[in-house]
Coordinates of C-alpha atoms in Angstrom, one line a residue:
M72 CA 130.7 -139.9 -76.6
S73 CA 128.8 -142.7 -75.8
K74 CA 124.9 -142.6 -77.6
I75 CA 123.3 -144.5 -74.7
G76 CA 125.4 -142.9 -71.7
K77 CA 124.3 -139.4 -72.5
K78 CA 120.3 -140.2 -72.7
K79 CA 119.0 -139.2 -69.5
I80 CA 116.8 -141.8 -67.3
L81 CA 113.2 -140.9 -66.1
I82 CA 112.4 -142.1 -62.9
P83 CA 109.0 -142.8 -62.2
K84 CA 106.6 -141.5 -58.8
E85 CA 106.8 -145.0 -57.1
V86 CA 110.6 -145.4 -57.6
N87 CA 112.8 -143.6 -54.8
I88 CA 116.5 -143.5 -55.5
S89 CA 119.0 -142.3 -52.9
I90 CA 123.1 -141.7 -53.4
N91 CA 124.9 -143.0 -50.7
G92 CA 128.8 -143.2 -51.4
D93 CA 129.5 -145.3 -54.6
N94 CA 126.2 -147.4 -53.7
L95 CA 122.8 -146.2 -55.6
D96 CA 119.9 -147.6 -53.3
I97 CA 116.3 -147.8 -55.9
K98 CA 113.0 -148.7 -54.4
G99 CA 110.1 -149.5 -56.1
P100 CA 106.6 -151.3 -55.7
Y101 CA 108.3 -154.8 -56.6
G102 CA 111.5 -154.4 -54.6
N103 CA 114.7 -152.8 -53.5
K104 CA 118.1 -153.0 -55.3
K105 CA 121.4 -151.5 -54.5
I106 CA 123.8 -150.8 -57.5
N107 CA 127.5 -150.5 -56.7
L108 CA 128.8 -147.5 -59.0
D109 CA 132.5 -146.3 -59.0
T110 CA 132.3 -142.6 -58.0
K111 CA 135.9 -142.1 -59.1
L112 CA 135.2 -142.5 -62.6
F113 CA 131.0 -141.6 -62.7
E114 CA 129.2 -138.3 -61.6
V115 CA 125.4 -139.4 -61.2
N116 CA 123.1 -136.4 -60.6
I117 CA 119.4 -136.1 -60.2
N118 CA 117.8 -133.2 -61.0
E119 CA 114.2 -131.7 -59.7
N120 CA 112.6 -133.3 -63.2
K121 CA 113.2 -136.8 -61.3
E122 CA 116.0 -137.3 -64.2
L123 CA 118.8 -139.2 -63.3
S124 CA 122.1 -138.7 -65.8
I125 CA 125.4 -140.5 -65.3
K126 CA 128.7 -138.7 -66.6
P127 CA 132.0 -139.9 -66.6
K128 CA 134.5 -137.7 -64.8
R129 CA 137.5 -137.8 -67.5
K130 CA 136.8 -139.8 -70.9
N131 CA 139.2 -142.4 -72.8
D132 CA 137.7 -145.6 -74.8
D133 CA 137.5 -148.0 -71.9
I134 CA 135.4 -145.5 -69.8
K135 CA 132.8 -144.5 -72.8
K136 CA 132.2 -148.3 -72.9
M137 CA 131.6 -148.4 -69.2
W138 CA 129.1 -145.0 -69.4
G139 CA 126.8 -146.9 -71.4
M140 CA 126.9 -150.3 -69.9
N141 CA 126.0 -148.6 -66.2
R142 CA 123.6 -146.6 -67.9
S143 CA 121.8 -149.4 -69.1
L144 CA 122.4 -151.1 -65.7
L145 CA 121.0 -148.4 -64.1
N146 CA 117.8 -147.9 -66.4
N147 CA 117.0 -151.6 -66.3
T148 CA 117.2 -152.1 -62.5
I149 CA 114.6 -148.6 -62.6
I150 CA 112.0 -150.4 -64.7
G151 CA 112.7 -153.6 -62.5
V152 CA 111.4 -152.2 -59.6
N153 CA 108.7 -150.4 -60.7
K154 CA 107.1 -152.8 -63.6
G155 CA 109.3 -155.8 -63.0
F156 CA 110.5 -158.5 -66.2
V157 CA 108.8 -161.0 -67.6
K158 CA 109.8 -164.3 -69.9
T159 CA 107.5 -166.9 -71.0
L160 CA 108.2 -170.2 -71.7
E161 CA 106.7 -173.0 -73.9
M162 CA 106.9 -176.4 -73.9
T163 CA 106.2 -178.8 -77.2
G164 CA 106.4 -182.1 -76.9
V165 CA 104.1 -185.1 -76.0
G166 CA 103.6 -185.6 -72.1
Y167 CA 105.8 -182.7 -71.5
K168 CA 104.0 -180.9 -68.4
A169 CA 105.2 -178.5 -65.5
A170 CA 103.8 -178.2 -62.2
I171 CA 104.8 -176.5 -59.1
K172 CA 105.5 -178.3 -55.6
D173 CA 106.5 -176.3 -52.9
S174 CA 109.6 -174.4 -53.5
S175 CA 110.5 -176.2 -56.8
L176 CA 109.1 -176.4 -60.2
N177 CA 108.7 -179.8 -61.5
L178 CA 109.1 -180.7 -65.0
Q179 CA 108.0 -183.9 -66.7
L180 CA 110.1 -183.4 -70.4
G181 CA 110.1 -187.1 -71.6
Y182 CA 112.8 -188.7 -69.7
S183 CA 112.8 -191.6 -67.5
H184 CA 112.8 -189.3 -64.2
V185 CA 110.8 -185.8 -63.0
I186 CA 113.2 -182.8 -63.2
D187 CA 113.3 -180.9 -60.0
F188 CA 114.3 -176.9 -60.5
E189 CA 114.8 -175.1 -57.3
I190 CA 112.8 -171.6 -57.8
P191 CA 115.6 -168.7 -56.6
K192 CA 114.7 -166.5 -53.9
H193 CA 113.4 -162.9 -55.8
V194 CA 112.1 -164.8 -58.9
K195 CA 108.4 -166.0 -59.3
I196 CA 107.5 -168.7 -61.6
I197 CA 103.7 -169.4 -62.6
V198 CA 102.5 -172.6 -64.4
E199 CA 99.9 -171.1 -66.4
K200 CA 99.1 -173.9 -68.1
Q201 CA 100.5 -177.5 -68.4
T202 CA 103.1 -176.5 -71.2
T203 CA 103.6 -172.7 -70.2
I204 CA 105.5 -171.3 -67.9
K205 CA 105.7 -167.4 -66.9
I206 CA 108.9 -166.1 -65.2
N207 CA 108.8 -163.0 -63.3
G208 CA 111.0 -160.9 -61.0
F209 CA 112.7 -157.4 -60.9
D210 CA 116.5 -158.4 -61.6
K211 CA 116.6 -158.9 -65.5
Q212 CA 119.6 -160.4 -65.5
Q213 CA 118.2 -162.9 -62.9
V214 CA 115.3 -163.9 -64.8
G215 CA 116.7 -164.2 -67.9
M216 CA 119.5 -166.6 -66.5
V217 CA 116.3 -168.5 -64.5
A218 CA 114.6 -169.2 -68.2
S219 CA 118.1 -170.2 -69.8
K220 CA 118.6 -172.8 -67.2
I221 CA 115.2 -174.2 -67.7
K222 CA 115.3 -174.1 -71.6
I223 CA 118.8 -176.3 -71.2
F224 CA 117.0 -179.2 -69.8
R225 CA 115.3 -179.8 -73.1
P226 CA 116.6 -177.5 -76.1
S227 CA 114.1 -177.2 -78.7
E228 CA 115.3 -179.7 -81.5
P229 CA 114.6 -178.6 -85.3
Y230 CA 113.2 -181.8 -86.8
K231 CA 109.9 -182.1 -84.6
G232 CA 110.1 -178.8 -82.8
K233 CA 110.0 -180.5 -79.7
G234 CA 111.5 -178.9 -76.5
I235 CA 111.3 -175.4 -74.2
K236 CA 111.5 -172.1 -76.3
E237 CA 110.4 -168.8 -75.6
K238 CA 107.2 -167.5 -76.5
G239 CA 107.8 -165.4 -80.0
E240 CA 111.3 -167.4 -80.6
Y241 CA 111.6 -169.1 -84.1
V242 CA 113.0 -172.5 -84.3
V243 CA 114.2 -173.2 -87.6
R244 CA 113.1 -176.7 -89.2
K245 CA 114.7 -179.1 -90.9
E246 CA 114.0 -181.9 -93.4
G247 CA 114.0 -185.0 -92.1
K248 CA 115.5 -188.1 -94.2
K249 CA 114.4 -188.6 -97.4
K250 CA 114.0 -192.5 -98.9

């Protein structure tokens, strides 16, 4: 049995879910999303207490693995359309700056050129300070992908700690050369 798959998902008042064949249409204040769920393998039920449950029609090892994953995807989508997801990035380094121009994020990261990052459609990026970037969206995977793509431009290095990292991320520092 899947420990995660057995848990029921509470549906908030603001979220509406409709089942259309293999598709689940989830609508909330932050956006709408469709999830494709294989109804040959899984059965989805919504009871009157606004609880969503997913159960496999037959059980084997492969279906048990997919059971928990599908439940997590449904739960993340419901949380996303209701509250949204946020990632905060911090830039550390002399002259590191971020600014938003039109629909792109301009990054000055100590290179000889400015890096322009095109902001995806369903993601909102806010530059709070010149060194703090806030990424908002209703899709957890897309918010994480945008954050990781921005972090790749200048990863945190272990000697001086310069680079881009997530808020709360700890960079293990190394000792420099000794004479």
